[in-house]
Amino acid sequence: MTDYKRMVNRQRKGMLYLLAIFVLGAGFTPYTRVFLGLILGGVVSFYNLYLLQRKTDEFSDVVLGGKRLRGVGMISRFAAVALAIVISIRFEAQFEIIAVVIGLMTSLVVIIIDFIFFHKDRA
């Protein structure tokens, strides 16, 4: 398994662990609205992470094959974020909008933490 595949697996596992923590928080704490917002944002963030990793893999195949790539899927990732925001605004009684925005950034936090630990091990 290549370093890239290991990194992808670590990041996906980290996101799934965070989502599990959010689900436990929604089930066992009185802050249900906050954790439901984190779950909504986290699921969309995980989807965006998956799309980004898939497009990166396609990009490497295209570069090695000498072909041309049409795009990196920015519009679909923006549309997913917009959908999460619209859902949180539409169902304001169930989702905390600030928690949704924080949840949308969880994949970035996972990527940064993975980067720090990965480079600490290599140095």
mmCIF file of N, CA and C in Angstrom:
data_model
loop_
_atom_site.group_PDB
_atom_site.id
_atom_site.type_symbol
_atom_site.label_atom_id
_atom_site.label_comp_id
_atom_site.label_asym_id
_atom_site.label_seq_id
_atom_site.Cartn_x
_atom_site.Cartn_y
_atom_site.Cartn_z
ATOM 1 N N MET A 1 0.857 -1.178 0.000
ATOM 2 C CA MET A 1 0.000 0.000 0.000
ATOM 3 C C MET A 1 0.899 1.236 0.000
ATOM 4 N N THR A 2 0.566 2.185 -0.852
ATOM 5 C CA THR A 2 1.371 3.394 -0.958
ATOM 6 C C THR A 2 1.110 4.331 0.219
ATOM 7 N N ASP A 3 2.002 5.303 0.363
ATOM 8 C CA ASP A 3 1.825 6.294 1.434
ATOM 9 C C ASP A 3 0.526 7.066 1.250
ATOM 10 N N TYR A 4 0.174 7.358 -0.005
ATOM 11 C CA TYR A 4 -1.054 8.109 -0.260
ATOM 12 C C TYR A 4 -2.278 7.315 0.182
ATOM 13 N N LYS A 5 -2.305 6.032 -0.128
ATOM 14 C CA LYS A 5 -3.449 5.191 0.265
ATOM 15 C C LYS A 5 -3.551 5.093 1.785
ATOM 16 N N ARG A 6 -2.394 4.987 2.462
ATOM 17 C CA ARG A 6 -2.417 4.953 3.927
ATOM 18 C C ARG A 6 -2.944 6.268 4.493
ATOM 19 N N MET A 7 -2.524 7.382 3.897
ATOM 20 C CA MET A 7 -2.992 8.689 4.348
ATOM 21 C C MET A 7 -4.503 8.813 4.157
ATOM 22 N N VAL A 8 -5.000 8.380 3.015
ATOM 23 C CA VAL A 8 -6.442 8.428 2.738
ATOM 24 C C VAL A 8 -7.201 7.598 3.769
ATOM 25 N N ASN A 9 -6.705 6.403 4.059
ATOM 26 C CA ASN A 9 -7.371 5.551 5.051
ATOM 27 C C ASN A 9 -7.360 6.182 6.440
ATOM 28 N N ARG A 10 -6.225 6.782 6.829
ATOM 29 C CA ARG A 10 -6.155 7.446 8.143
ATOM 30 C C ARG A 10 -7.143 8.595 8.229
ATOM 31 N N GLN A 11 -7.237 9.387 7.173
ATOM 32 C CA GLN A 11 -8.146 10.529 7.193
ATOM 33 C C GLN A 11 -9.602 10.079 7.232
ATOM 34 N N ARG A 12 -9.936 9.053 6.482
ATOM 35 C CA ARG A 12 -11.314 8.543 6.513
ATOM 36 C C ARG A 12 -11.659 7.968 7.884
ATOM 37 N N LYS A 13 -10.730 7.232 8.487
ATOM 38 C CA LYS A 13 -10.961 6.703 9.828
ATOM 39 C C LYS A 13 -11.135 7.828 10.838
ATOM 40 N N GLY A 14 -10.302 8.853 10.727
ATOM 41 C CA GLY A 14 -10.426 9.993 11.637
ATOM 42 C C GLY A 14 -11.776 10.675 11.519
ATOM 43 N N MET A 15 -12.250 10.835 10.297
ATOM 44 C CA MET A 15 -13.572 11.443 10.104
ATOM 45 C C MET A 15 -14.672 10.549 10.679
ATOM 46 N N LEU A 16 -14.572 9.247 10.467
ATOM 47 C CA LEU A 16 -15.593 8.337 11.005
ATOM 48 C C LEU A 16 -15.584 8.336 12.528
ATOM 49 N N TYR A 17 -14.395 8.427 13.150
ATOM 50 C CA TYR A 17 -14.328 8.522 14.610
ATOM 51 C C TYR A 17 -14.988 9.809 15.104
ATOM 52 N N LEU A 18 -14.713 10.912 14.415
ATOM 53 C CA LEU A 18 -15.349 12.182 14.818
ATOM 54 C C LEU A 18 -16.862 12.116 14.664
ATOM 55 N N LEU A 19 -17.326 11.537 13.569
ATOM 56 C CA LEU A 19 -18.772 11.405 13.376
ATOM 57 C C LEU A 19 -19.389 10.517 14.454
ATOM 58 N N ALA A 20 -18.688 9.468 14.866
ATOM 59 C CA ALA A 20 -19.187 8.611 15.947
ATOM 60 C C ALA A 20 -19.274 9.389 17.260
ATOM 61 N N ILE A 21 -18.290 10.243 17.515
ATOM 62 C CA ILE A 21 -18.327 11.077 18.723
ATOM 63 C C ILE A 21 -19.504 12.042 18.663
ATOM 64 N N PHE A 22 -19.759 12.606 17.484
ATOM 65 C CA PHE A 22 -20.896 13.517 17.334
ATOM 66 C C PHE A 22 -22.221 12.790 17.573
ATOM 67 N N VAL A 23 -22.342 11.567 17.083
ATOM 68 C CA VAL A 23 -23.569 10.791 17.284
ATOM 69 C C VAL A 23 -23.755 10.479 18.764
ATOM 70 N N LEU A 24 -22.679 10.098 19.441
ATOM 71 C CA LEU A 24 -22.774 9.850 20.882
ATOM 72 C C LEU A 24 -23.153 11.116 21.633
ATOM 73 N N GLY A 25 -22.599 12.241 21.218
ATOM 74 C CA GLY A 25 -22.954 13.511 21.841
ATOM 75 C C GLY A 25 -24.415 13.867 21.640
ATOM 76 N N ALA A 26 -24.946 13.581 20.457
ATOM 77 C CA ALA A 26 -26.359 13.863 20.189
ATOM 78 C C ALA A 26 -27.261 12.954 21.006
ATOM 79 N N GLY A 27 -26.795 11.741 21.249
ATOM 80 C CA GLY A 27 -27.635 10.789 21.971
ATOM 81 C C GLY A 27 -27.590 10.911 23.476
ATOM 82 N N PHE A 28 -26.460 11.349 24.015
ATOM 83 C CA PHE A 28 -26.286 11.290 25.457
ATOM 84 C C PHE A 28 -26.095 12.635 26.145
ATOM 85 N N THR A 29 -26.157 13.735 25.427
ATOM 86 C CA THR A 29 -26.020 15.041 26.071
ATOM 87 C C THR A 29 -27.281 15.860 25.825
ATOM 88 N N PRO A 30 -27.490 16.898 26.611
ATOM 89 C CA PRO A 30 -28.666 17.745 26.377
ATOM 90 C C PRO A 30 -28.502 18.724 25.204
ATOM 91 N N TYR A 31 -27.349 18.720 24.555
ATOM 92 C CA TYR A 31 -27.086 19.645 23.457
ATOM 93 C C TYR A 31 -27.359 18.976 22.106
ATOM 94 N N THR A 32 -28.555 18.464 21.951
ATOM 95 C CA THR A 32 -28.912 17.708 20.752
ATOM 96 C C THR A 32 -28.813 18.559 19.502
ATOM 97 N N ARG A 33 -29.307 19.791 19.558
ATOM 98 C CA ARG A 33 -29.273 20.670 18.384
ATOM 99 C C ARG A 33 -27.854 20.925 17.903
ATOM 100 N N VAL A 34 -26.957 21.151 18.824
ATOM 101 C CA VAL A 34 -25.564 21.422 18.473
ATOM 102 C C VAL A 34 -24.946 20.194 17.820
ATOM 103 N N PHE A 35 -25.139 19.033 18.425
ATOM 104 C CA PHE A 35 -24.530 17.826 17.876
ATOM 105 C C PHE A 35 -25.185 17.405 16.563
ATOM 106 N N LEU A 36 -26.476 17.650 16.395
ATOM 107 C CA LEU A 36 -27.102 17.368 15.100
ATOM 108 C C LEU A 36 -26.531 18.278 14.016
ATOM 109 N N GLY A 37 -26.244 19.521 14.364
ATOM 110 C CA GLY A 37 -25.580 20.419 13.419
ATOM 111 C C GLY A 37 -24.177 19.946 13.085
ATOM 112 N N LEU A 38 -23.459 19.472 14.103
ATOM 113 C CA LEU A 38 -22.123 18.922 13.855
ATOM 114 C C LEU A 38 -22.185 17.674 12.980
ATOM 115 N N ILE A 39 -23.206 16.853 13.192
ATOM 116 C CA ILE A 39 -23.364 15.647 12.363
ATOM 117 C C ILE A 39 -23.646 16.033 10.921
ATOM 118 N N LEU A 40 -24.566 16.967 10.709
ATOM 119 C CA LEU A 40 -24.892 17.393 9.343
ATOM 120 C C LEU A 40 -23.659 17.974 8.651
ATOM 121 N N GLY A 41 -22.973 18.882 9.317
ATOM 122 C CA GLY A 41 -21.765 19.462 8.742
ATOM 123 C C GLY A 41 -20.664 18.436 8.565
ATOM 124 N N GLY A 42 -20.533 17.514 9.513
ATOM 125 C CA GLY A 42 -19.507 16.485 9.428
ATOM 126 C C GLY A 42 -19.748 15.506 8.294
ATOM 127 N N VAL A 43 -21.004 15.149 8.061
ATOM 128 C CA VAL A 43 -21.318 14.234 6.957
ATOM 129 C C VAL A 43 -21.008 14.893 5.621
ATOM 130 N N VAL A 44 -21.377 16.144 5.469
ATOM 131 C CA VAL A 44 -21.066 16.857 4.223
ATOM 132 C C VAL A 44 -19.559 17.037 4.087
ATOM 133 N N SER A 45 -18.882 17.295 5.190
ATOM 134 C CA SER A 45 -17.432 17.430 5.166
ATOM 135 C C SER A 45 -16.768 16.111 4.777
ATOM 136 N N PHE A 46 -17.286 14.991 5.286
ATOM 137 C CA PHE A 46 -16.758 13.678 4.921
ATOM 138 C C PHE A 46 -16.989 13.398 3.430
ATOM 139 N N TYR A 47 -18.153 13.769 2.924
ATOM 140 C CA TYR A 47 -18.448 13.614 1.505
ATOM 141 C C TYR A 47 -17.479 14.451 0.664
ATOM 142 N N ASN A 48 -17.235 15.676 1.082
ATOM 143 C CA ASN A 48 -16.289 16.536 0.363
ATOM 144 C C ASN A 48 -14.867 15.985 0.430
ATOM 145 N N LEU A 49 -14.485 15.421 1.568
ATOM 146 C CA LEU A 49 -13.172 14.797 1.687
ATOM 147 C C LEU A 49 -13.063 13.615 0.733
ATOM 148 N N TYR A 50 -14.110 12.810 0.664
ATOM 149 C CA TYR A 50 -14.123 11.672 -0.251
ATOM 150 C C TYR A 50 -13.988 12.139 -1.704
ATOM 151 N N LEU A 51 -14.752 13.170 -2.078
ATOM 152 C CA LEU A 51 -14.661 13.690 -3.444
ATOM 153 C C LEU A 51 -13.267 14.229 -3.746
ATOM 154 N N LEU A 52 -12.687 14.945 -2.799
ATOM 155 C CA LEU A 52 -11.356 15.501 -2.996
ATOM 156 C C LEU A 52 -10.308 14.399 -3.162
ATOM 157 N N GLN A 53 -10.407 13.363 -2.340
ATOM 158 C CA GLN A 53 -9.452 12.264 -2.440
ATOM 159 C C GLN A 53 -9.623 11.504 -3.751
ATOM 160 N N ARG A 54 -10.860 11.312 -4.173
ATOM 161 C CA ARG A 54 -11.111 10.610 -5.432
ATOM 162 C C ARG A 54 -10.589 11.413 -6.621
ATOM 163 N N LYS A 55 -10.837 12.726 -6.622
ATOM 164 C CA LYS A 55 -10.343 13.562 -7.719
ATOM 165 C C LYS A 55 -8.818 13.646 -7.716
ATOM 166 N N THR A 56 -8.199 13.633 -6.549
ATOM 167 C CA THR A 56 -6.744 13.629 -6.474
ATOM 168 C C THR A 56 -6.184 12.343 -7.062
ATOM 169 N N ASP A 57 -6.832 11.234 -6.760
ATOM 170 C CA ASP A 57 -6.412 9.952 -7.325
ATOM 171 C C ASP A 57 -6.573 9.950 -8.850
ATOM 172 N N GLU A 58 -7.693 10.467 -9.341
ATOM 173 C CA GLU A 58 -7.903 10.574 -10.786
ATOM 174 C C GLU A 58 -6.862 11.494 -11.424
ATOM 175 N N PHE A 59 -6.535 12.579 -10.742
ATOM 176 C CA PHE A 59 -5.555 13.522 -11.257
ATOM 177 C C PHE A 59 -4.188 12.858 -11.422
ATOM 178 N N SER A 60 -3.796 12.054 -10.431
ATOM 179 C CA SER A 60 -2.506 11.373 -10.543
ATOM 180 C C SER A 60 -2.514 10.373 -11.689
ATOM 181 N N ASP A 61 -3.628 9.680 -11.899
ATOM 182 C CA ASP A 61 -3.720 8.756 -13.035
ATOM 183 C C ASP A 61 -3.635 9.497 -14.365
ATOM 184 N N VAL A 62 -4.272 10.675 -14.430
ATOM 185 C CA VAL A 62 -4.255 11.467 -15.659
ATOM 186 C C VAL A 62 -2.846 11.975 -15.947
ATOM 187 N N VAL A 63 -2.156 12.438 -14.911
ATOM 188 C CA VAL A 63 -0.798 12.953 -15.102
ATOM 189 C C VAL A 63 0.139 11.841 -15.569
ATOM 190 N N LEU A 64 0.014 10.676 -14.970
ATOM 191 C CA LEU A 64 0.866 9.556 -15.369
ATOM 192 C C LEU A 64 0.528 9.053 -16.770
ATOM 193 N N GLY A 65 -0.751 9.158 -17.148
ATOM 194 C CA GLY A 65 -1.176 8.696 -18.458
ATOM 195 C C GLY A 65 -0.999 9.716 -19.556
ATOM 196 N N GLY A 66 -0.706 10.957 -19.212
ATOM 197 C CA GLY A 66 -0.513 12.007 -20.206
ATOM 198 C C GLY A 66 -1.806 12.550 -20.783
ATOM 199 N N LYS A 67 -2.935 12.270 -20.129
ATOM 200 C CA LYS A 67 -4.217 12.776 -20.612
ATOM 201 C C LYS A 67 -4.515 14.131 -19.979
ATOM 202 N N ARG A 68 -5.745 14.589 -20.169
ATOM 203 C CA ARG A 68 -6.161 15.886 -19.644
ATOM 204 C C ARG A 68 -7.350 15.704 -18.713
ATOM 205 N N LEU A 69 -7.331 16.390 -17.576
ATOM 206 C CA LEU A 69 -8.413 16.318 -16.593
ATOM 207 C C LEU A 69 -9.340 17.502 -16.781
ATOM 208 N N ARG A 70 -10.641 17.249 -16.728
ATOM 209 C CA ARG A 70 -11.608 18.324 -16.940
ATOM 210 C C ARG A 70 -11.697 19.279 -15.752
ATOM 211 N N GLY A 71 -11.742 18.762 -14.548
ATOM 212 C CA GLY A 71 -11.864 19.620 -13.377
ATOM 213 C C GLY A 71 -11.603 18.832 -12.116
ATOM 214 N N VAL A 72 -11.613 19.534 -10.992
ATOM 215 C CA VAL A 72 -11.366 18.876 -9.718
ATOM 216 C C VAL A 72 -12.610 18.817 -8.845
ATOM 217 N N GLY A 73 -13.777 19.124 -9.371
ATOM 218 C CA GLY A 73 -15.020 18.952 -8.648
ATOM 219 C C GLY A 73 -15.342 20.025 -7.634
ATOM 220 N N MET A 74 -14.881 21.229 -7.861
ATOM 221 C CA MET A 74 -15.120 22.302 -6.904
ATOM 222 C C MET A 74 -16.602 22.655 -6.808
ATOM 223 N N ILE A 75 -17.303 22.642 -7.928
ATOM 224 C CA ILE A 75 -18.716 23.027 -7.931
ATOM 225 C C ILE A 75 -19.549 22.035 -7.135
ATOM 226 N N SER A 76 -19.280 20.741 -7.271
ATOM 227 C CA SER A 76 -20.054 19.752 -6.522
ATOM 228 C C SER A 76 -19.790 19.864 -5.018
ATOM 229 N N ARG A 77 -18.566 20.195 -4.630
ATOM 230 C CA ARG A 77 -18.277 20.373 -3.204
ATOM 231 C C ARG A 77 -18.952 21.628 -2.664
ATOM 232 N N PHE A 78 -18.936 22.716 -3.440
ATOM 233 C CA PHE A 78 -19.638 23.936 -3.015
ATOM 234 C C PHE A 78 -21.141 23.702 -2.923
ATOM 235 N N ALA A 79 -21.692 22.928 -3.865
ATOM 236 C CA ALA A 79 -23.123 22.640 -3.851
ATOM 237 C C ALA A 79 -23.502 21.834 -2.611
ATOM 238 N N ALA A 80 -22.656 20.902 -2.195
ATOM 239 C CA ALA A 80 -22.926 20.113 -0.994
ATOM 240 C C ALA A 80 -22.928 21.007 0.246
ATOM 241 N N VAL A 81 -21.993 21.941 0.306
ATOM 242 C CA VAL A 81 -21.947 22.878 1.437
ATOM 243 C C VAL A 81 -23.188 23.764 1.436
ATOM 244 N N ALA A 82 -23.572 24.253 0.269
ATOM 245 C CA ALA A 82 -24.767 25.094 0.170
ATOM 246 C C ALA A 82 -26.017 24.319 0.590
ATOM 247 N N LEU A 83 -26.090 23.045 0.206
ATOM 248 C CA LEU A 83 -27.228 22.216 0.604
ATOM 249 C C LEU A 83 -27.285 22.049 2.118
ATOM 250 N N ALA A 84 -26.143 21.833 2.750
ATOM 251 C CA ALA A 84 -26.118 21.699 4.210
ATOM 252 C C ALA A 84 -26.578 22.986 4.885
ATOM 253 N N ILE A 85 -26.145 24.121 4.376
ATOM 254 C CA ILE A 85 -26.561 25.400 4.959
ATOM 255 C C ILE A 85 -28.063 25.626 4.765
ATOM 256 N N VAL A 86 -28.566 25.302 3.580
ATOM 257 C CA VAL A 86 -30.003 25.458 3.314
ATOM 258 C C VAL A 86 -30.808 24.540 4.227
ATOM 259 N N ILE A 87 -30.369 23.307 4.413
ATOM 260 C CA ILE A 87 -31.069 22.384 5.309
ATOM 261 C C ILE A 87 -31.063 22.916 6.729
ATOM 262 N N SER A 88 -29.928 23.445 7.174
ATOM 263 C CA SER A 88 -29.872 23.953 8.550
ATOM 264 C C SER A 88 -30.717 25.203 8.738
ATOM 265 N N ILE A 89 -30.852 26.005 7.697
ATOM 266 C CA ILE A 89 -31.720 27.189 7.799
ATOM 267 C C ILE A 89 -33.188 26.786 7.751
ATOM 268 N N ARG A 90 -33.510 25.828 6.885
ATOM 269 C CA ARG A 90 -34.895 25.378 6.731
ATOM 270 C C ARG A 90 -35.397 24.689 7.996
ATOM 271 N N PHE A 91 -34.558 23.868 8.605
ATOM 272 C CA PHE A 91 -34.923 23.145 9.824
ATOM 273 C C PHE A 91 -34.155 23.713 11.006
ATOM 274 N N GLU A 92 -34.371 24.982 11.255
ATOM 275 C CA GLU A 92 -33.634 25.701 12.287
ATOM 276 C C GLU A 92 -33.898 25.153 13.686
ATOM 277 N N ALA A 93 -35.047 24.553 13.903
ATOM 278 C CA ALA A 93 -35.361 24.009 15.225
ATOM 279 C C ALA A 93 -34.535 22.762 15.545
ATOM 280 N N GLN A 94 -34.054 22.069 14.516
ATOM 281 C CA GLN A 94 -33.290 20.843 14.740
ATOM 282 C C GLN A 94 -31.781 21.047 14.671
ATOM 283 N N PHE A 95 -31.313 22.015 13.886
ATOM 284 C CA PHE A 95 -29.879 22.180 13.650
ATOM 285 C C PHE A 95 -29.421 23.576 14.070
ATOM 286 N N GLU A 96 -28.287 23.618 14.731
ATOM 287 C CA GLU A 96 -27.636 24.876 15.079
ATOM 288 C C GLU A 96 -26.714 25.255 13.917
ATOM 289 N N ILE A 97 -26.939 26.431 13.318
ATOM 290 C CA ILE A 97 -26.209 26.814 12.101
ATOM 291 C C ILE A 97 -24.711 26.962 12.346
ATOM 292 N N ILE A 98 -24.325 27.482 13.498
ATOM 293 C CA ILE A 98 -22.906 27.629 13.810
ATOM 294 C C ILE A 98 -22.246 26.252 13.919
ATOM 295 N N ALA A 99 -22.957 25.296 14.494
ATOM 296 C CA ALA A 99 -22.423 23.941 14.599
ATOM 297 C C ALA A 99 -22.285 23.293 13.218
ATOM 298 N N VAL A 100 -23.194 23.606 12.306
ATOM 299 C CA VAL A 100 -23.084 23.082 10.942
ATOM 300 C C VAL A 100 -21.824 23.628 10.279
ATOM 301 N N VAL A 101 -21.571 24.906 10.437
ATOM 302 C CA VAL A 101 -20.378 25.516 9.846
ATOM 303 C C VAL A 101 -19.110 24.912 10.459
ATOM 304 N N ILE A 102 -19.109 24.700 11.766
ATOM 305 C CA ILE A 102 -17.963 24.063 12.409
ATOM 306 C C ILE A 102 -17.811 22.622 11.909
ATOM 307 N N GLY A 103 -18.919 21.920 11.762
ATOM 308 C CA GLY A 103 -18.877 20.558 11.238
ATOM 309 C C GLY A 103 -18.354 20.494 9.817
ATOM 310 N N LEU A 104 -18.645 21.523 9.027
ATOM 311 C CA LEU A 104 -18.140 21.563 7.653
ATOM 312 C C LEU A 104 -16.617 21.654 7.606
ATOM 313 N N MET A 105 -16.016 22.145 8.670
ATOM 314 C CA MET A 105 -14.563 22.301 8.701
ATOM 315 C C MET A 105 -13.841 21.124 9.343
ATOM 316 N N THR A 106 -14.565 20.097 9.767
ATOM 317 C CA THR A 106 -13.914 18.988 10.475
ATOM 318 C C THR A 106 -12.935 18.220 9.597
ATOM 319 N N SER A 107 -13.224 18.077 8.313
ATOM 320 C CA SER A 107 -12.279 17.345 7.466
ATOM 321 C C SER A 107 -10.963 18.105 7.335
ATOM 322 N N LEU A 108 -11.031 19.427 7.347
ATOM 323 C CA LEU A 108 -9.797 20.212 7.301
ATOM 324 C C LEU A 108 -8.967 19.993 8.556
ATOM 325 N N VAL A 109 -9.618 19.910 9.686
ATOM 326 C CA VAL A 109 -8.913 19.658 10.947
ATOM 327 C C VAL A 109 -8.278 18.273 10.918
ATOM 328 N N VAL A 110 -9.017 17.291 10.399
ATOM 329 C CA VAL A 110 -8.478 15.929 10.305
ATOM 330 C C VAL A 110 -7.271 15.897 9.370
ATOM 331 N N ILE A 111 -7.338 16.596 8.251
ATOM 332 C CA ILE A 111 -6.213 16.640 7.315
ATOM 333 C C ILE A 111 -4.995 17.288 7.965
ATOM 334 N N ILE A 112 -5.192 18.377 8.686
ATOM 335 C CA ILE A 112 -4.074 19.067 9.345
ATOM 336 C C ILE A 112 -3.454 18.186 10.428
ATOM 337 N N ILE A 113 -4.293 17.537 11.231
ATOM 338 C CA ILE A 113 -3.766 16.660 12.283
ATOM 339 C C ILE A 113 -3.007 15.489 11.670
ATOM 340 N N ASP A 114 -3.537 14.919 10.608
ATOM 341 C CA ASP A 114 -2.853 13.822 9.930
ATOM 342 C C ASP A 114 -1.523 14.290 9.355
ATOM 343 N N PHE A 115 -1.502 15.473 8.796
ATOM 344 C CA PHE A 115 -0.268 16.029 8.241
ATOM 345 C C PHE A 115 0.788 16.209 9.331
ATOM 346 N N ILE A 116 0.381 16.735 10.481
ATOM 347 C CA ILE A 116 1.325 16.963 11.581
ATOM 348 C C ILE A 116 1.903 15.646 12.078
ATOM 349 N N PHE A 117 1.051 14.644 12.309
ATOM 350 C CA PHE A 117 1.542 13.370 12.822
ATOM 351 C C PHE A 117 2.340 12.608 11.774
ATOM 352 N N PHE A 118 1.959 12.711 10.512
ATOM 353 C CA PHE A 118 2.665 11.998 9.450
ATOM 354 C C PHE A 118 4.067 12.553 9.279
ATOM 355 N N HIS A 119 4.203 13.854 9.304
ATOM 356 C CA HIS A 119 5.535 14.444 9.124
ATOM 357 C C HIS A 119 6.379 14.346 10.384
ATOM 358 N N LYS A 120 5.742 14.248 11.536
ATOM 359 C CA LYS A 120 6.496 14.046 12.759
ATOM 360 C C LYS A 120 7.150 12.663 12.750
ATOM 361 N N ASP A 121 6.448 11.653 12.208
ATOM 362 C CA ASP A 121 6.991 10.306 12.127
ATOM 363 C C ASP A 121 8.102 10.193 11.089
ATOM 364 N N ARG A 122 8.022 10.960 10.020
ATOM 365 C CA ARG A 122 9.017 10.868 8.950
ATOM 366 C C ARG A 122 10.309 11.617 9.263
ATOM 367 N N ALA A 123 10.250 12.595 10.163
ATOM 368 C CA ALA A 123 11.433 13.417 10.447
ATOM 369 C C ALA A 123 12.446 12.722 11.309
#
